[in-house]
Amino acid sequence: MSETELDQTAREPETQLDEDDRLKPEFVRAVIERLEADDPEGARALVEPLHPADIADLFEIAPAEWRAPLAAALKDVLDADVFAEMNDYVREDLIDELEPSQVADLASELDTDDAVAIIEDMEPAEQREVLRAMEPDDRAAIEEALGYPEESAGRLMQRELIAVPEHWCVGDVIDYLRGNDDLTTDFWEIFVVDAAHHPVGTCQLSWILRTPRTIPVADVMKREQTLIPVDMDQEEVALRFQKYALISAAVTDQSGRLVGMITVDDIVHIIQEEAGEDILRLSGAGDGDINQPIRLTIRTRLTWLVVNLGTAILAASVVGLFQTEIGRFALLAVLMPIVSGMGGNAGTQTLAVAVRALATNQLTESNTLRMFGRELTIASANGLALGILIGTAVGAIYAYPLLGLTIALAMLINNLVAGLAGIVVPITLDRLRIDPAVSSAVFVTTATDVMGFFSFLGLATVFNLGG
Amino acid sequence: MSETELDQTAREPETQLDEDDRLKPEFVRAVIERLEADDPEGARALVEPLHPADIADLFEIAPAEWRAPLAAALKDVLDADVFAEMNDYVREDLIDELEPSQVADLASELDTDDAVAIIEDMEPAEQREVLRAMEPDDRAAIEEALGYPEESAGRLMQRELIAVPEHWCVGDVIDYLRGNDDLTTDFWEIFVVDAAHHPVGTCQLSWILRTPRTIPVADVMKREQTLIPVDMDQEEVALRFQKYALISAAVTDQSGRLVGMITVDDIVHIIQEEAGEDILRLSGAGDGDINQPIRLTIRTRLTWLVVNLGTAILAASVVGLFQTEIGRFALLAVLMPIVSGMGGNAGTQTLAVAVRALATNQLTESNTLRMFGRELTIASANGLALGILIGTAVGAIYAYPLLGLTIALAMLINNLVAGLAGIVVPITLDRLRIDPAVSSAVFVTTATDVMGFFSFLGLATVFNLGG
């Protein structure tokens, strides 16, 4: 009976969420008001029933100055699960306020991967102090993980997994799982290993449950496994999980021994981040995290803007070549931004498609040539359509057919430049192992600005417009 | 022994993949060469050992004209799993070539969600024919799924799931799973339901395996569940899976009855698509699929370009207001693209951050005001920095301090416009329930172009530059 009651309260927090699973503003305000009224107990009572993921959201949404008081009010509600769900920057701020022994307690509660995520960003001195305060076992696991490169499978994996010898039967596995209280409960597959601890097969739990006790696991398991090398980059790990629809995967070291396991719930965040960060990188917004310290954000964005200033000056200097013509016939200055701007738009389209196709492994050496042909066809078609449209309009409005022809030709040329640059630039950068999302946009817009101005003003000079 | 040999061959296909899990170009070429040499058997022998996901990739990478011959050569290798992994456009093309009875056979092999994915895009007449050729049970399940809106949980879910009554013990569950051969094997959690088939709890399989047979499932299950309403949009489903780190979730109808299950492997694709499509939408590249028929791609992109042409003409007409000033002092035309272009870059940065923050539910009503303040601070800082930089340079190079002051002020103004538009536009569209990724960019670049030209040329007129 009391369990049912518990159930009722446990479900209530859902009413604090709007239809998009976001905390309602009035709820956030109510919590802050409790803190303002110096009533930490009241704030705690409001927050306690929430899911850890929602408590983490509350910290992100709350104004920065209220985060420390909120943490103080929540004390024991603020457990390791909440920290694991929290935005990196917000977490770092909070962790900075804690004693090393408190951080050590938090980290000990977590799977290796989550503990590493909390500890990896600390200052080396504090990191050492936290590690010293941990149990030797936990410490060893985390120190080993920290030995792998950042953003590698070694940092992502958890060491807590179920591995059984290949000669066991299904019954042995079940007895082993029932008999050992200190095993992890967070697993979806078990790994079958040989005497040298090399994985030889993977077994979904549903297969174990559906098979009689006397059958050897070797007959149930799937031998065709997707293994993850411990030094693999997390983006590759994410693509592999996605491609083969994995729920969990064994991680192996250089000698092929099973050293850890990665589960899909840790990968989902990475897939989302990696897919979403292309847009931020293309626009030069860094990692685009709204919780990033503002000085860092300003520096990141300014760097990108200064690079773009260079290319803008380059484009302007092309216009400078035709200063005399513009002085004679100022209408050229009115129309030239249309040509460069439209080229920029078309180039960005091609670029966005190419960057995504490269990131999702859809654009490979085998179909690069086809992609070229495709983009040039699109560029020709759209360049012609836009050229005819604007050329006719301009020719008619200013009753000057040669001006119409000039802008039409310039539009076609610049669309071809845009299509070509939009595909050549990202593919070249990718071949050079440079992330095309980071640096492509500068090259492409430089090309479309420079060629937009040059083709239009150049043709105008050749045709001696306004003369 | 023979099983071990099988194992060896089964692993070999990995050598056909490069380090990024993409099919090697020489392998793709080898397969096409076999087809060219009219040796379908040879092609089949090469392809057969591949994972279904890689066979699907092969179809996407292969030139369009070789896809039908490839399908003919592969016949029985080309099973439902391969179709489920395939790009929508490529699959549609192949499905068009098949008889309705063949499609029905394929669909019957699949879970409901994958079968629906294959059938939902067919012409209504063909769809009816395929459904007629299916077993009544399969047909009913698919017809029901097709009754839900596109991109809703009802289309995504599979009906094959394990639901047990709450009074059962762990042992009852295991016996039920062992005793019924026709149950699905693809499940990671079981759902506990009451007499009215309402889900009352969820049980990870690992909990079942670790618990003695005599314990009631009601004591093992987690009562706090995340349920998915059957009409929920797939993007919301994906965010919910991600937020609560779900592996599978029960889908319920309006009356709260359990009607299906969604598993994370179907969600991973959606997370990737939804996160990646923002960049394509912002750039007006439609869904950006490189396998989309080229006519459709041209139409999608041209529509966007024509909209942008309108805004470019608007910006040009602002320049037109100052034609006399430009005729008198052509240097203005040289410098004005710097101001508008830099504003565009800064606006795109803010816009990208805002669009991502909205898409990931990080930007909510509670922190909108803070985000405004943040972006305006960044815009002021960067506008000042860029203004001083370009103002000093221009003033010095042309030995004309007032010209330097003009471009510096215009740069600051346009950065503020960019920061403001970059945040106001997407938030407003989001409040109006319009996808900010689709339409924000036009408004923001219009604002920065128009205000860039207007502030620079307007100030130049006020200061009577070149006069």
XYZ file of N, CA and C in Angstrom, chain A residues 3 7 10-11 17 19-22 25 28 51 53-54 57 61-63 67 85 87 174 177-178 180-181 183-185 187-188 204-206 209-213 223-225 236 240 242-244 247 264 268 271-272 275-276 279-280 282-285 288-290 292 294 297-298 301-302 304-305 308-309 316 319-320 323 326-327 330-331 333-334 336 338 342 345-346 348-350 352-353 356 360-362 364-366 370-371 374-375 378 381-382 385 389 433 453, chain B residues 3 7 10-11 17 19-22 25 28 51 53-54 57 61-63 67 85 87 174 177-178 180-181 183-185 187-188 204-206 209-211 213 223-225 236 240 242-244 247 264 268 271-272 275-276 279-280 282-285 288-290 292 294 297-298 301-302 304-305 308-309 316 319-320 323 326-327 330-331 333-334 336-338 342 345-346 348-350 352-353 356 360-362 364-366 370-371 374-375 378 381-382 385 389 433:
663
model
N 3.750 1.519 -0.868
C 4.518 1.600 -2.105
C 3.711 2.323 -3.186
N 4.564 5.746 -5.120
C 4.437 5.806 -6.567
C 3.718 7.092 -6.986
N 5.928 10.013 -6.555
C 7.061 9.917 -7.472
C 6.677 10.376 -8.876
N 5.389 10.304 -9.195
C 5.006 10.668 -10.557
C 4.650 12.133 -10.689
N 6.675 19.913 -15.605
C 7.255 20.001 -16.945
C 6.205 20.458 -17.940
N 4.875 20.627 -22.096
C 4.662 19.497 -23.006
C 5.943 19.089 -23.747
N 6.951 19.939 -23.698
C 8.227 19.576 -24.322
C 9.231 19.043 -23.304
N 8.759 18.616 -22.143
C 9.633 18.063 -21.105
C 10.601 19.088 -20.537
N 10.264 20.380 -20.673
C 11.120 21.399 -20.075
C 10.499 21.844 -18.761
N 8.561 27.661 -16.359
C 9.188 28.856 -15.788
C 8.648 29.162 -14.389
N 10.555 27.098 -11.871
C 11.909 27.609 -11.648
C 11.852 28.843 -10.758
N 13.258 14.126 -11.453
C 14.212 13.183 -12.038
C 15.596 13.853 -12.052
N 17.770 14.124 -14.238
C 17.993 14.906 -15.457
C 17.323 16.274 -15.354
N 16.181 16.336 -14.666
C 15.490 17.613 -14.515
C 16.169 18.497 -13.469
N 18.894 20.062 -15.242
C 18.357 21.159 -16.059
C 18.104 22.401 -15.215
N 19.324 26.169 -15.987
C 18.371 27.241 -16.262
C 18.463 28.344 -15.211
N 18.809 27.969 -13.970
C 18.856 28.964 -12.891
C 19.945 29.995 -13.176
N 19.708 31.262 -12.801
C 20.749 32.283 -12.975
C 22.020 31.863 -12.235
N 23.157 29.377 -8.349
C 23.522 27.960 -8.434
C 24.156 27.447 -7.155
N 24.395 14.212 -15.427
C 23.486 14.756 -16.441
C 23.770 16.223 -16.736
N 25.340 19.956 -17.643
C 26.188 20.629 -18.625
C 27.611 20.787 -18.063
N 23.069 -17.578 -15.211
C 21.997 -17.080 -14.342
C 22.401 -17.209 -12.871
N 24.929 -14.561 -11.998
C 24.322 -13.225 -11.869
C 23.535 -13.110 -10.572
N 22.823 -14.204 -10.212
C 22.016 -14.155 -8.985
C 22.891 -14.200 -7.746
N 26.073 -13.080 -7.169
C 27.100 -12.066 -6.885
C 26.486 -10.683 -6.770
N 26.344 -10.238 -5.543
C 25.630 -8.983 -5.303
C 26.373 -7.754 -5.805
N 27.948 -7.280 -8.568
C 28.010 -7.066 -10.019
C 27.181 -5.836 -10.395
N 27.506 -5.255 -11.546
C 26.725 -4.124 -12.034
C 25.323 -4.593 -12.421
N 24.347 -3.697 -12.338
C 23.017 -4.052 -12.849
C 22.739 -3.362 -14.172
N 23.503 -3.466 -17.530
C 24.057 -4.115 -18.724
C 22.900 -4.683 -19.519
N 23.101 -4.802 -20.804
C 22.042 -5.225 -21.729
C 22.480 -6.439 -22.516
N 22.653 -11.212 -26.146
C 21.603 -10.346 -25.626
C 20.952 -11.034 -24.429
N 20.548 -10.251 -23.440
C 19.925 -10.860 -22.270
C 18.637 -11.589 -22.637
N 17.946 -11.088 -23.661
C 16.696 -11.756 -24.032
C 16.958 -13.180 -24.527
N 17.403 -15.362 -21.484
C 16.126 -15.598 -20.806
C 15.246 -16.572 -21.560
N 15.422 -16.662 -22.862
C 14.539 -17.510 -23.655
C 15.120 -18.892 -23.882
N 16.300 -19.171 -23.300
C 16.976 -20.437 -23.578
C 16.995 -21.310 -22.325
N 16.765 -22.630 -22.460
C 16.834 -23.541 -21.302
C 18.202 -23.489 -20.634
N 18.249 -23.765 -19.333
C 19.461 -23.635 -18.528
C 20.621 -24.494 -19.010
N 28.510 -14.685 -32.766
C 29.970 -14.624 -32.886
C 30.426 -13.394 -33.650
N 29.553 -12.920 -34.517
C 29.909 -11.751 -35.319
C 29.701 -10.505 -34.460
N 30.802 -10.011 -33.896
C 30.648 -8.890 -32.984
C 31.249 -7.630 -33.577
N 33.888 8.259 -34.141
C 33.852 6.990 -34.870
C 33.037 5.956 -34.103
N 29.735 4.003 -35.476
C 29.672 2.539 -35.490
C 28.432 2.048 -34.751
N 25.709 3.649 -34.455
C 24.557 3.998 -35.259
C 24.408 3.070 -36.454
N 25.531 2.838 -37.131
C 25.486 2.024 -38.340
C 24.995 0.617 -38.039
N 25.509 0.012 -36.970
C 25.159 -1.373 -36.693
C 24.073 -1.489 -35.621
N 23.444 -1.759 -29.004
C 22.953 -1.345 -27.685
C 24.149 -1.228 -26.743
N 24.807 2.310 -25.259
C 24.260 3.291 -26.200
C 23.817 4.574 -25.514
N 24.359 8.314 -27.229
C 23.288 9.172 -27.716
C 23.660 10.649 -27.580
N 26.248 11.454 -30.322
C 25.651 11.564 -31.651
C 24.991 12.917 -31.801
N 24.262 13.306 -30.772
C 23.558 14.578 -30.806
C 24.539 15.754 -30.884
N 26.470 15.740 -34.339
C 25.617 16.147 -35.459
C 25.263 17.622 -35.346
N 25.081 18.094 -34.106
C 24.664 19.478 -33.910
C 25.809 20.464 -34.004
N 26.821 22.782 -37.386
C 26.191 24.081 -37.653
C 26.917 25.178 -36.881
N 27.355 24.858 -35.653
C 28.035 25.846 -34.826
C 29.429 26.120 -35.368
N 30.456 25.654 -38.544
C 30.368 26.332 -39.839
C 30.158 27.824 -39.635
N 29.432 28.187 -38.581
C 29.161 29.600 -38.353
C 30.220 30.236 -37.458
N 31.216 29.456 -37.048
C 32.282 30.011 -36.231
C 31.838 30.359 -34.826
N 30.882 29.614 -34.290
C 30.391 29.907 -32.951
C 31.017 28.975 -31.910
N 29.437 26.666 -29.044
C 28.090 27.234 -28.997
C 27.333 26.959 -27.722
N 28.047 26.623 -26.653
C 27.375 26.286 -25.403
C 26.942 27.572 -24.702
N 25.644 27.663 -24.389
C 25.168 28.910 -23.789
C 25.599 29.041 -22.332
N 28.844 28.511 -21.542
C 30.276 28.801 -21.608
C 30.531 30.183 -20.988
N 31.433 33.882 -20.642
C 31.203 34.811 -21.751
C 32.504 35.324 -22.368
N 33.542 32.855 -24.902
C 32.665 32.939 -26.070
C 33.063 34.117 -26.956
N 33.289 35.276 -26.313
C 33.668 36.468 -27.083
C 34.959 36.202 -27.847
N 34.367 33.727 -30.843
C 33.644 34.309 -31.975
C 34.442 35.420 -32.640
N 35.164 36.205 -31.835
C 35.919 37.318 -32.401
C 37.028 36.804 -33.323
N 37.010 34.211 -35.149
C 36.389 33.856 -36.422
C 36.010 35.105 -37.216
N 35.485 36.111 -36.529
C 35.084 37.339 -37.214
C 36.296 38.057 -37.800
N 37.241 36.445 -40.934
C 36.291 36.851 -41.962
C 36.495 38.293 -42.398
N 36.967 39.118 -41.466
C 37.259 40.508 -41.817
C 38.335 40.543 -42.900
N 36.529 43.424 -50.794
C 36.387 44.865 -51.006
C 37.461 45.381 -51.957
N 36.416 45.115 -55.418
C 35.546 46.239 -55.788
C 36.407 47.479 -56.064
N 37.457 47.643 -55.237
C 38.350 48.794 -55.383
C 38.956 48.892 -56.773
N 36.770 51.090 -58.999
C 36.274 52.331 -58.399
C 35.891 53.378 -59.464
N 32.561 52.545 -61.023
C 31.462 52.794 -60.088
C 31.200 54.294 -59.980
N 32.276 55.102 -59.931
C 32.118 56.543 -59.871
C 31.350 57.072 -61.075
N 27.031 54.620 -60.798
C 26.855 54.160 -59.409
C 25.865 53.005 -59.273
N 25.032 52.792 -60.306
C 24.076 51.693 -60.262
C 24.785 50.337 -60.074
N 27.174 49.711 -58.083
C 27.338 49.482 -56.648
C 26.040 48.997 -56.014
N 24.925 49.441 -56.611
C 23.624 49.022 -56.080
C 23.385 47.537 -56.353
N 25.706 45.135 -57.345
C 26.756 44.116 -57.089
C 26.509 43.260 -55.844
N 23.858 41.957 -54.860
C 22.919 40.878 -55.204
C 23.694 39.666 -55.718
N 23.871 36.253 -53.486
C 23.227 35.036 -53.975
C 24.234 33.904 -54.126
N 24.710 32.434 -50.762
C 23.609 31.552 -50.375
C 23.714 30.181 -51.034
N 23.982 30.191 -52.350
C 24.078 28.914 -53.069
C 25.268 28.100 -52.571
N 26.570 28.155 -49.597
C 26.265 27.617 -48.275
C 25.384 26.373 -48.375
N 24.450 26.379 -49.317
C 23.622 25.184 -49.511
C 24.482 23.966 -49.821
N 25.323 24.102 -50.847
C 26.173 22.979 -51.248
C 27.087 22.566 -50.099
N 26.666 22.930 -46.837
C 25.942 22.250 -45.764
C 25.701 20.785 -46.123
N 25.294 20.551 -47.369
C 25.038 19.177 -47.804
C 26.327 18.357 -47.765
N 27.525 17.582 -44.126
C 26.730 16.527 -43.486
C 27.016 15.165 -44.114
N 28.493 11.941 -42.035
C 27.743 10.703 -41.849
C 28.269 9.569 -42.728
N 29.478 9.768 -43.272
C 30.099 8.730 -44.104
C 29.298 8.391 -45.358
N 28.434 9.300 -45.816
C 27.673 9.023 -47.030
C 28.453 9.435 -48.265
N 31.820 9.277 -49.939
C 33.090 8.561 -49.851
C 33.814 8.699 -51.179
N 35.035 8.185 -51.200
C 35.813 8.264 -52.434
C 35.033 7.704 -53.618
N 34.220 6.658 -53.354
C 33.521 5.990 -54.449
C 32.500 6.872 -55.146
N 30.540 11.578 -58.666
C 29.113 11.706 -58.912
C 28.561 12.943 -58.210
N 29.045 13.155 -56.977
C 28.587 14.303 -56.193
C 28.986 15.616 -56.898
N 26.655 16.131 -59.759
C 25.350 16.488 -59.224
C 25.300 17.968 -58.832
N 26.312 18.402 -58.088
C 26.291 19.787 -57.612
C 26.464 20.775 -58.755
N 23.135 21.105 -60.459
C 22.234 21.949 -59.665
C 22.625 23.413 -59.802
N 21.610 24.797 -63.230
C 20.164 24.985 -63.326
C 19.729 26.216 -62.538
N 20.176 26.293 -61.288
C 19.750 27.415 -60.451
C 20.386 28.722 -60.892
N 18.360 29.864 -63.862
C 17.034 30.344 -63.453
C 17.133 31.717 -62.799
N 15.878 35.397 -64.255
C 14.946 36.166 -63.415
C 15.455 37.580 -63.164
N 42.463 15.632 -43.657
C 42.128 15.305 -42.255
C 41.908 16.562 -41.406
N 31.807 39.881 -57.158
C 32.169 41.257 -57.519
C 32.945 41.286 -58.829
N 31.618 -24.611 -37.019
C 31.105 -23.316 -36.570
C 32.241 -22.282 -36.479
N 32.728 -18.856 -38.444
C 33.090 -17.648 -37.725
C 34.191 -16.891 -38.474
N 32.861 -15.254 -41.502
C 31.911 -14.204 -41.136
C 32.615 -12.923 -40.745
N 33.858 -13.038 -40.307
C 34.531 -11.826 -39.869
C 35.293 -11.134 -40.979
N 36.322 -2.809 -45.320
C 36.006 -1.481 -44.791
C 37.289 -0.716 -44.499
N 39.249 2.494 -42.288
C 39.281 2.677 -40.830
C 38.074 3.451 -40.315
N 37.321 4.093 -41.210
C 36.113 4.797 -40.786
C 34.856 3.977 -41.033
N 35.005 2.648 -41.210
C 33.857 1.762 -41.437
C 33.139 2.036 -42.751
N 33.820 2.663 -43.697
C 33.212 2.864 -45.002
C 33.723 1.793 -45.939
N 36.783 1.928 -51.754
C 36.435 2.168 -53.163
C 36.811 0.988 -54.054
N 34.047 -1.572 -53.910
C 32.867 -1.163 -54.670
C 33.132 -1.360 -56.163
N 27.827 -7.224 -43.647
C 26.752 -6.905 -42.708
C 25.631 -6.200 -43.482
N 23.980 -3.622 -42.935
C 24.174 -2.166 -43.005
C 25.168 -1.810 -44.106
N 26.165 -2.676 -44.315
C 27.150 -2.402 -45.359
C 26.584 -2.691 -46.749
N 24.719 0.282 -47.590
C 25.657 1.334 -48.006
C 26.104 1.133 -49.446
N 26.113 3.857 -52.418
C 27.350 4.333 -53.035
C 27.396 3.991 -54.521
N 26.789 2.868 -54.899
C 26.849 2.423 -56.293
C 26.128 3.421 -57.190
N 26.647 3.639 -58.424
C 25.970 4.530 -59.355
C 24.527 4.055 -59.573
N 22.163 -0.054 -59.654
C 21.454 -0.538 -58.473
C 20.499 -1.682 -58.800
N 17.910 -0.754 -43.440
C 19.084 0.101 -43.229
C 19.273 1.111 -44.348
N 18.955 4.020 -47.281
C 18.491 5.393 -47.489
C 17.102 5.382 -48.137
N 10.263 -15.995 -16.654
C 11.276 -16.794 -17.359
C 10.620 -17.985 -18.061
N 8.819 -16.799 -21.159
C 9.744 -16.466 -22.250
C 10.316 -17.725 -22.885
N 10.634 -18.740 -22.044
C 11.202 -19.979 -22.585
C 10.164 -20.793 -23.330
N 7.371 -19.862 -25.079
C 6.636 -19.349 -26.241
C 7.593 -18.970 -27.365
N 7.657 -19.835 -28.346
C 8.649 -19.646 -29.404
C 8.376 -18.458 -30.298
N 7.460 -15.471 -29.541
C 7.691 -14.139 -28.980
C 8.868 -13.475 -29.681
N 8.893 -12.162 -29.643
C 10.024 -11.433 -30.221
C 11.285 -11.731 -29.410
N 12.444 -11.623 -30.042
C 13.685 -11.736 -29.269
C 14.357 -10.375 -29.124
N 14.135 -7.378 -27.411
C 13.614 -6.532 -26.341
C 14.672 -6.440 -25.271
N 14.663 -5.350 -24.549
C 15.696 -5.068 -23.562
C 15.072 -4.856 -22.193
N 14.165 -3.940 -16.338
C 15.322 -4.275 -17.169
C 15.556 -5.778 -17.095
N 15.996 -6.369 -18.202
C 16.224 -7.817 -18.193
C 17.298 -8.195 -17.179
N 18.262 -7.309 -16.965
C 19.326 -7.643 -16.012
C 18.752 -7.814 -14.599
N 17.256 -11.257 -14.414
C 18.291 -12.298 -14.367
C 18.971 -12.345 -13.007
N 18.994 -11.228 -12.286
C 19.714 -11.192 -11.027
C 18.816 -11.477 -9.826
N 17.537 -11.793 -10.085
C 16.589 -11.952 -8.985
C 16.119 -13.412 -8.889
N 13.775 -16.707 -8.544
C 12.534 -16.997 -9.255
C 11.277 -16.660 -8.461
N 8.694 1.616 -10.934
C 7.354 2.153 -11.157
C 7.387 3.495 -11.873
N 8.491 4.191 -11.696
C 8.607 5.510 -12.327
C 9.005 5.307 -13.781
N 8.021 5.374 -14.666
C 8.326 5.084 -16.057
C 8.213 6.335 -16.910
N 10.224 14.908 -30.382
C 10.011 14.922 -28.928
C 10.368 13.567 -28.324
N 13.166 12.924 -25.441
C 12.824 12.238 -24.196
C 13.756 11.042 -23.967
N 16.729 10.778 -25.041
C 18.044 11.296 -24.732
C 18.112 11.822 -23.309
N 17.112 12.601 -22.939
C 17.117 13.231 -21.621
C 17.140 12.196 -20.514
N 16.317 11.151 -20.652
C 16.215 10.166 -19.575
C 17.041 8.909 -19.850
N 16.513 3.039 -22.925
C 16.872 1.986 -23.878
C 15.624 1.576 -24.652
N 15.766 2.149 -28.494
C 16.702 3.240 -28.740
C 17.378 3.141 -30.114
N 18.170 6.456 -32.457
C 19.509 6.970 -32.750
C 19.547 7.649 -34.124
N 17.752 11.045 -33.785
C 18.561 12.047 -33.091
C 19.581 12.621 -34.060
N 20.218 11.720 -34.806
C 21.242 12.149 -35.735
C 20.646 13.035 -36.826
N 19.362 16.465 -35.352
C 20.459 17.361 -34.980
C 21.174 17.858 -36.227
N 21.284 16.982 -37.223
C 22.020 17.352 -38.426
C 21.215 18.193 -39.388
N 21.402 22.393 -39.768
C 22.384 23.042 -40.627
C 21.874 23.097 -42.065
N 21.179 22.041 -42.477
C 20.661 21.985 -43.844
C 19.490 22.941 -44.005
N 18.885 25.678 -42.129
C 19.354 27.060 -42.028
C 19.908 27.531 -43.367
N 20.530 26.614 -44.099
C 21.133 26.996 -45.371
C 20.154 26.816 -46.523
N 18.939 26.371 -46.219
C 17.943 26.211 -47.275
C 18.234 25.070 -48.222
N 18.875 24.018 -47.709
C 19.222 22.890 -48.574
C 18.217 21.745 -48.425
N 18.674 17.821 -47.682
C 20.099 17.687 -47.964
C 20.555 16.276 -48.290
N 19.604 15.433 -48.664
C 19.962 14.039 -48.923
C 20.605 13.924 -50.301
N 21.816 13.346 -50.335
C 22.509 13.299 -51.629
C 21.901 12.247 -52.557
N 18.560 12.193 -53.012
C 17.281 12.743 -53.452
C 17.315 12.935 -54.969
N 17.382 14.603 -58.406
C 18.017 15.903 -58.590
C 17.014 17.016 -58.896
N 15.763 18.273 -55.669
C 16.790 19.077 -55.014
C 16.859 20.472 -55.612
N 16.838 20.528 -56.945
C 16.922 21.830 -57.618
C 15.740 22.701 -57.211
N 16.096 23.917 -53.488
C 17.115 24.949 -53.290
C 16.758 26.240 -54.007
N 16.151 26.108 -55.201
C 15.818 27.309 -55.967
C 14.768 28.137 -55.221
N 14.369 28.486 -52.094
C 15.065 29.236 -51.057
C 15.870 30.386 -51.653
N 16.525 30.122 -52.776
C 17.338 31.169 -53.393
C 16.472 32.325 -53.878
N 15.629 34.473 -51.075
C 16.796 35.276 -50.742
C 17.058 36.376 -51.770
N 16.671 36.089 -53.007
C 16.822 37.111 -54.044
C 15.971 38.326 -53.678
N 19.641 45.893 -51.802
C 20.185 46.699 -52.899
C 19.436 48.024 -53.008
N 20.870 50.538 -50.849
C 22.057 51.145 -51.469
C 21.606 52.181 -52.505
N 20.517 51.840 -53.231
C 19.996 52.733 -54.264
C 19.659 54.124 -53.736
N 22.654 56.454 -54.105
C 23.361 56.393 -55.385
C 24.173 57.675 -55.669
N 27.328 57.728 -53.661
C 28.303 56.769 -54.180
C 28.936 57.317 -55.460
N 28.101 57.926 -56.325
C 28.627 58.506 -57.556
C 29.682 59.566 -57.260
N 33.125 57.057 -54.697
C 32.966 55.629 -54.991
C 33.590 54.716 -53.935
N 34.472 55.276 -53.102
C 35.098 54.467 -52.057
C 34.046 53.865 -51.115
N 31.302 52.521 -51.957
C 30.874 51.231 -52.522
C 31.891 50.132 -52.253
N 33.155 50.547 -52.155
C 34.213 49.567 -51.882
C 34.093 49.046 -50.446
N 31.396 49.377 -48.252
C 30.102 48.969 -47.678
C 29.910 47.452 -47.554
N 30.461 46.611 -48.485
C 30.230 45.165 -48.297
C 30.905 44.633 -47.029
N 31.962 45.340 -46.558
C 32.627 44.883 -45.329
C 31.646 44.968 -44.163
N 30.234 41.508 -42.456
C 30.611 41.192 -41.077
C 29.373 41.063 -40.191
N 28.009 37.655 -40.749
C 28.768 36.625 -40.039
C 28.403 36.589 -38.558
N 28.358 37.752 -37.932
C 28.047 37.801 -36.503
C 26.622 37.317 -36.249
N 24.935 35.167 -38.018
C 24.884 33.719 -38.193
C 25.402 32.987 -36.963
N 26.437 33.550 -36.336
C 26.949 32.931 -35.104
C 25.847 32.863 -34.045
N 25.243 34.014 -33.764
C 24.198 34.054 -32.740
C 23.041 33.125 -33.111
N 23.040 30.434 -35.026
C 23.374 29.012 -34.889
C 23.271 28.572 -33.433
N 23.784 29.401 -32.540
C 23.731 29.065 -31.115
C 22.283 29.004 -30.637
N 20.368 25.886 -32.038
C 20.742 24.649 -31.340
C 20.199 24.631 -29.917
N 17.591 21.762 -28.499
C 17.949 20.832 -27.429
C 17.281 21.202 -26.103
N 16.281 22.073 -26.179
C 15.539 22.471 -24.966
C 16.408 23.152 -23.916
N 17.524 23.734 -24.314
C 18.379 24.419 -23.353
C 17.943 25.869 -23.182
N 14.963 28.121 -22.717
C 13.551 28.070 -22.352
C 13.104 29.459 -21.915
N 11.821 29.589 -21.633
C 11.298 30.875 -21.180
C 12.083 31.397 -19.977
N 12.519 30.457 -19.124
C 13.174 30.877 -17.878
C 14.494 31.597 -18.109
N 18.155 36.200 -19.957
C 19.586 36.091 -19.730
C 20.335 35.924 -21.049
N 19.751 35.118 -21.940
C 20.360 34.878 -23.246
C 20.440 36.182 -24.052
N 23.230 38.212 -22.661
C 24.490 37.585 -23.041
C 24.861 37.928 -24.481
N 23.906 37.771 -25.389
C 24.218 37.993 -26.803
C 24.494 39.475 -27.081
N 28.005 40.187 -25.962
C 28.966 39.667 -26.942
C 28.994 40.574 -28.176
N 30.845 43.824 -27.426
C 32.292 43.610 -27.323
C 32.910 43.400 -28.701
N 32.306 42.510 -29.489
C 32.881 42.211 -30.796
C 32.693 43.364 -31.769
N 35.387 45.879 -30.894
C 36.711 45.398 -31.308
C 36.877 45.511 -32.825
N 39.240 48.125 -35.001
C 40.208 47.516 -35.929
C 40.063 48.098 -37.332
N 5.561 28.579 -32.892
C 5.564 27.156 -33.297
C 5.978 26.966 -34.756
